[in-house]
PDB file of C-alpha atoms in Angstrom:
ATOM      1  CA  UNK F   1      61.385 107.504  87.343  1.00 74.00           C
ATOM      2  CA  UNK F   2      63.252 104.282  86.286  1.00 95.00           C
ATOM      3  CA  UNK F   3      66.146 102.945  87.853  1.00 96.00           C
ATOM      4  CA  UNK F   4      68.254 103.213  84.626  1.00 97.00           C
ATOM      5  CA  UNK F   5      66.870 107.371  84.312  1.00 97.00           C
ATOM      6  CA  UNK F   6      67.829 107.647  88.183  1.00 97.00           C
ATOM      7  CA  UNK F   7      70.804 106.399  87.489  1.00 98.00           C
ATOM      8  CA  UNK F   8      72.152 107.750  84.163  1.00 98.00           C
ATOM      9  CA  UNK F   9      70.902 110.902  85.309  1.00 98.00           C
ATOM     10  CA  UNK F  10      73.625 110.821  88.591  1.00 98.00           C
ATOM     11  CA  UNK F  11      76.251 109.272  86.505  1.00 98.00           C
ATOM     12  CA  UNK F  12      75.954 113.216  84.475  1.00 98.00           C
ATOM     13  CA  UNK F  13      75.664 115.089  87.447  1.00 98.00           C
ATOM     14  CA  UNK F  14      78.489 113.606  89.016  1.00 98.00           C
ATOM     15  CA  UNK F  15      80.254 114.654  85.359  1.00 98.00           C
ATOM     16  CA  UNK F  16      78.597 118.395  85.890  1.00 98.00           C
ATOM     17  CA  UNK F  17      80.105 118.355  89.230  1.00 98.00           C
ATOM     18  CA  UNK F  18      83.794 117.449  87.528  1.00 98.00           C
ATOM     19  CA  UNK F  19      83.112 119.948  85.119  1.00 98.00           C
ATOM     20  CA  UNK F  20      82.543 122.762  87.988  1.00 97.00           C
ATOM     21  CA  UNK F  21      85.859 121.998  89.684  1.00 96.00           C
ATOM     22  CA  UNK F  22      87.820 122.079  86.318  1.00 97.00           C
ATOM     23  CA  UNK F  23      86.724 125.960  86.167  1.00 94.00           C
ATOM     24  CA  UNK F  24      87.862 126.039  89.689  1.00 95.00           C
ATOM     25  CA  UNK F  25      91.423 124.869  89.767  1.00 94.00           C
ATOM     26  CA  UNK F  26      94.529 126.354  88.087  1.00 93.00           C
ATOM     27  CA  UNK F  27      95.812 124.311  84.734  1.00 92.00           C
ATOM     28  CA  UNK F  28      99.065 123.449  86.618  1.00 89.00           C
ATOM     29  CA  UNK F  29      96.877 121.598  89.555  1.00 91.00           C
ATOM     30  CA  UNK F  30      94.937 120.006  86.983  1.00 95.00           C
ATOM     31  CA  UNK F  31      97.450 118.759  84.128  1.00 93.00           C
ATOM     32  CA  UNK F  32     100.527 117.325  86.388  1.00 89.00           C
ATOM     33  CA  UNK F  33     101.635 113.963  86.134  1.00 83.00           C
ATOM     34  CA  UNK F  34      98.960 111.490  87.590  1.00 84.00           C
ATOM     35  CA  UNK F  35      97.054 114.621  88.209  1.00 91.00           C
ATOM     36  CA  UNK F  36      93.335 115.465  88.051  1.00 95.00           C
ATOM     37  CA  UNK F  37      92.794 115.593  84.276  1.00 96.00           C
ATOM     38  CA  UNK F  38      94.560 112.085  84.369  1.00 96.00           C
ATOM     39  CA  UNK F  39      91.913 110.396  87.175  1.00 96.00           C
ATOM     40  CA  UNK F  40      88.889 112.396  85.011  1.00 97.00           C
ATOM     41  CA  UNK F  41      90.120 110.976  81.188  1.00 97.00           C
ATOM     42  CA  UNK F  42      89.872 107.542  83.073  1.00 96.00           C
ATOM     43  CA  UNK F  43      86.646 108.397  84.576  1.00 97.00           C
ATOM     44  CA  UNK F  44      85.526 109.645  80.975  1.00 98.00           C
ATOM     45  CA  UNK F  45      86.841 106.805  78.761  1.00 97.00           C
ATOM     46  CA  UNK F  46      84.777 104.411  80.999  1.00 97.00           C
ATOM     47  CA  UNK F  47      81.434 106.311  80.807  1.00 98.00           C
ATOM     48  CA  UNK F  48      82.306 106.696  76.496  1.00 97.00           C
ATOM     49  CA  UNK F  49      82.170 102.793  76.561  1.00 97.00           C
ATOM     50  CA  UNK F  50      79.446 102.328  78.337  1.00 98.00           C
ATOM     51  CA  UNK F  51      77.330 105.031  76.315  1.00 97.00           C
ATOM     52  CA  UNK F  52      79.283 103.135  72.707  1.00 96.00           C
ATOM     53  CA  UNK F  53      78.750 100.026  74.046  1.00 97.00           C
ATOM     54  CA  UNK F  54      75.441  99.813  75.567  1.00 97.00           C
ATOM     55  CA  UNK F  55      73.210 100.405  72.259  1.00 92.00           C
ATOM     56  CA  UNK F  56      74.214  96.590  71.107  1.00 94.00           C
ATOM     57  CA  UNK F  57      74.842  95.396  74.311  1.00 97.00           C
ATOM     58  CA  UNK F  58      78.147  94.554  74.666  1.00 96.00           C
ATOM     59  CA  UNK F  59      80.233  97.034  77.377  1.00 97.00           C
ATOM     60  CA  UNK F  60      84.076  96.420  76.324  1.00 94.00           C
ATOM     61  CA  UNK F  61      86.003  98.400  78.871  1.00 94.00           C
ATOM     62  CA  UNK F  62      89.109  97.362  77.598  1.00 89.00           C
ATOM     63  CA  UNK F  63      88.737  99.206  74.344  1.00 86.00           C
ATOM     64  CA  UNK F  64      89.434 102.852  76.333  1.00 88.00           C
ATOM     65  CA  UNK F  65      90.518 105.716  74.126  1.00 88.00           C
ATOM     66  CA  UNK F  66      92.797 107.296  76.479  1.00 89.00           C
ATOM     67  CA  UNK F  67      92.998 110.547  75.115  1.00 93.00           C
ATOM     68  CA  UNK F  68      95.906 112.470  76.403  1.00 94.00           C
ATOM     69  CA  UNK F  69      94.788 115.948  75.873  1.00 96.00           C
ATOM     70  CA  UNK F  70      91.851 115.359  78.284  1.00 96.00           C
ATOM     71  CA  UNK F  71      94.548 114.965  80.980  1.00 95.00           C
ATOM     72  CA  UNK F  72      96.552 118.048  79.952  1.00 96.00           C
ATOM     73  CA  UNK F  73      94.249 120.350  78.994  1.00 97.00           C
ATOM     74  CA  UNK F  74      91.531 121.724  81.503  1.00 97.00           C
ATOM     75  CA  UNK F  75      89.425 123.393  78.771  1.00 97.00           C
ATOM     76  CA  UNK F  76      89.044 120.154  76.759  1.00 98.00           C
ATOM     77  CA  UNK F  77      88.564 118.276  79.641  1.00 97.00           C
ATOM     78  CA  UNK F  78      86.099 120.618  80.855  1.00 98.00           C
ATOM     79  CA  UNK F  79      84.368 120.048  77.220  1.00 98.00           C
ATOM     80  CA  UNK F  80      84.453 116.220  76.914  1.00 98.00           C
ATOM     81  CA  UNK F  81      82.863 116.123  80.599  1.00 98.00           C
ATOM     82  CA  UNK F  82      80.103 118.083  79.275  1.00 98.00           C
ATOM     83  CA  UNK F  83      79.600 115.800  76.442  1.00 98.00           C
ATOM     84  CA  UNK F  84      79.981 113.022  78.373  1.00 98.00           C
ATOM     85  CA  UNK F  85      77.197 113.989  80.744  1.00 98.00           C
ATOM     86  CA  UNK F  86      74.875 114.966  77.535  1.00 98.00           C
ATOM     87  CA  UNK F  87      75.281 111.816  75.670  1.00 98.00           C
ATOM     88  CA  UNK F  88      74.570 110.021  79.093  1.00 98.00           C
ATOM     89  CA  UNK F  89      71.150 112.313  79.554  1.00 98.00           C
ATOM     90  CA  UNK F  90      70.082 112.108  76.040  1.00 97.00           C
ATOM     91  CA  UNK F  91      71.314 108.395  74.875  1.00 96.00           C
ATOM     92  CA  UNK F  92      70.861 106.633  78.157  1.00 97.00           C
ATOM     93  CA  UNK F  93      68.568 108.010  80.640  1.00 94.00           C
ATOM     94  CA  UNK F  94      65.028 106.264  77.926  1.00 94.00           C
ATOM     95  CA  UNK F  95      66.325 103.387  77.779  1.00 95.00           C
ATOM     96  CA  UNK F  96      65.168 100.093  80.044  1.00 94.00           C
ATOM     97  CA  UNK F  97      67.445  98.286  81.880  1.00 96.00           C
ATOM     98  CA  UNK F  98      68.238  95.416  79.665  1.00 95.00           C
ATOM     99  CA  UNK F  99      71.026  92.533  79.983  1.00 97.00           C
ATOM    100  CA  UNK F 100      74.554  93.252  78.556  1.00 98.00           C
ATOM    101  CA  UNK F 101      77.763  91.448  77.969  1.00 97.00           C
ATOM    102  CA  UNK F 102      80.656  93.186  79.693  1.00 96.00           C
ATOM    103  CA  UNK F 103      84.795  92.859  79.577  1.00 94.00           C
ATOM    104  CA  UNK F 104      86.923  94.721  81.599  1.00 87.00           C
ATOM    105  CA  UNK F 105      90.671  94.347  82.368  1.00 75.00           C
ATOM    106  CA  UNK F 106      91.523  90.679  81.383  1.00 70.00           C
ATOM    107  CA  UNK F 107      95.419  90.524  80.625  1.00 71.00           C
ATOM    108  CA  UNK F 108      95.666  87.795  78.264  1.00 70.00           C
ATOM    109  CA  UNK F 109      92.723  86.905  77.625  1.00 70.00           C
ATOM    110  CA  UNK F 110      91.683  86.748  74.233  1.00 70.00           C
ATOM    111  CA  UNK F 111      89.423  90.088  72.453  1.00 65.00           C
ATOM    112  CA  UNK F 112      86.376  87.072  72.116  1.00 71.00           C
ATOM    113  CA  UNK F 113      86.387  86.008  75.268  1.00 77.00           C
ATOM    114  CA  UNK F 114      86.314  87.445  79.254  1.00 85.00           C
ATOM    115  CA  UNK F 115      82.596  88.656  78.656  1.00 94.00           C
ATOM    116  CA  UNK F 116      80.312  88.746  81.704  1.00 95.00           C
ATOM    117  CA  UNK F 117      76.902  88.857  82.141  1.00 97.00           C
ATOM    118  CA  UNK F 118      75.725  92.225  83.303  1.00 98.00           C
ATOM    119  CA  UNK F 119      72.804  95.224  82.657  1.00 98.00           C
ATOM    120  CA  UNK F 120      72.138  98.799  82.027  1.00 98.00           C
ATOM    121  CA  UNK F 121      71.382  99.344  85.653  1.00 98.00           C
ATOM    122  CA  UNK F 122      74.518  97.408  86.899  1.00 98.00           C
ATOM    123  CA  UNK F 123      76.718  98.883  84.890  1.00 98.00           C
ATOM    124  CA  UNK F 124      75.791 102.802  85.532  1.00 98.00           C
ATOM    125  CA  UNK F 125      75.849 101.859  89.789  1.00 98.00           C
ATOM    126  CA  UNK F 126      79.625 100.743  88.437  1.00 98.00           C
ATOM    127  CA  UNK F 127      80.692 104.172  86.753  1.00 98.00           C
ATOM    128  CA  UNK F 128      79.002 105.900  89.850  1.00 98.00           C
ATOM    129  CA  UNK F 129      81.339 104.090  91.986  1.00 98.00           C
ATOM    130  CA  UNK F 130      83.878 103.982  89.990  1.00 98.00           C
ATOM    131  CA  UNK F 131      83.800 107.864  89.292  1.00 98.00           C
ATOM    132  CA  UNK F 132      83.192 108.333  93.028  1.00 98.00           C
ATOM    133  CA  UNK F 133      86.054 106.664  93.332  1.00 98.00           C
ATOM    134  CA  UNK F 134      88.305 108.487  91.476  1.00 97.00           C
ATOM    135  CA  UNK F 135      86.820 111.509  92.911  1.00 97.00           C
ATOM    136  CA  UNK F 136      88.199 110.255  96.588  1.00 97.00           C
ATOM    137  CA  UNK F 137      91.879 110.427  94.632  1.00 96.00           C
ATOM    138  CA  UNK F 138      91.344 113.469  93.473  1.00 96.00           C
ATOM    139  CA  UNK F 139      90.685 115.160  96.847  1.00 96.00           C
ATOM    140  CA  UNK F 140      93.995 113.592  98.475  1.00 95.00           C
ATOM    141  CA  UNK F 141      95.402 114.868  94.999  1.00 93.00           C
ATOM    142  CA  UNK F 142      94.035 118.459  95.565  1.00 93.00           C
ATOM    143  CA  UNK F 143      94.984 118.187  99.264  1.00 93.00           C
ATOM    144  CA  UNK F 144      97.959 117.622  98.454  1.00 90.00           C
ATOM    145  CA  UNK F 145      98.625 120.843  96.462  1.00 85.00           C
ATOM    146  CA  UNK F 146      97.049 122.752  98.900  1.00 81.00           C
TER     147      UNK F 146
END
């Protein structure tokens, strides 16, 4: 199996896995203020511009849709994590790892410049951590609410 495959393939998983503890959780846990559905959008807008990004090359993190109803509404959320994880299996997982250009969080710097030099493979060991990540704040969030 190639790295990118491996790879892509646990960056949906880890999605499925989001997706199984939306069911799980009441709508108030999940759509509070800074809540769950607020860490998974975040996680989700980063793995949409990787999969948007990644057919010409160019990764702009920056340009994150933010869509508020994935944070308030567990259903959605649930649905746009499945998607999420099917565009990763079926638009990612053939592909070879290949060199990218990549921008991420850059106040002021201008919408041509900040891009790094990065690849497929890089890139999806980023959202893993990234997600797993996020996942770690959503335990203490969870925790929290008993």
């Amino acid at each position: 199996m190639s790295e990118v495959k491996r790879l892509a393939e646990h960056c949906a998983a880890q999605l499925d896995d989001a997706r199984a503890l939306v069911d799980r959780i009441p709508e108030t846990v999940y759509a509070v203020t800074d809540g769950v559905g607020m860490q998974l959008r975040h996680c989700l807008d980063c793995v949409a511009c990787f999969v948007q990004g990644v057919a010409n090359g160019r990764v702009d993190y920056d340009r994150r849709e933010r869509d508020a109803r994935t944070e308030v509404d567990p259903r959605y959320g649930a649905d746009q994590l499945a998607e999420a994880a099917r565009r990763l299996r079926d638009e990612v997982t053939g592909m070879d790892d290949r060199d990218l250009l990549v921008r991420m969080d850059e106040p002021g710097v201008a919408a041509d410049e900040g891009w790094q030099r990065s690849s497929t493979a890089r890139e999806l060991r980023f959202l893993a951590t990234h997600t797993l990540h996020h996942f770690a704040l959503i335990s203490l969030l969870l925790r929290e609410r008993g």
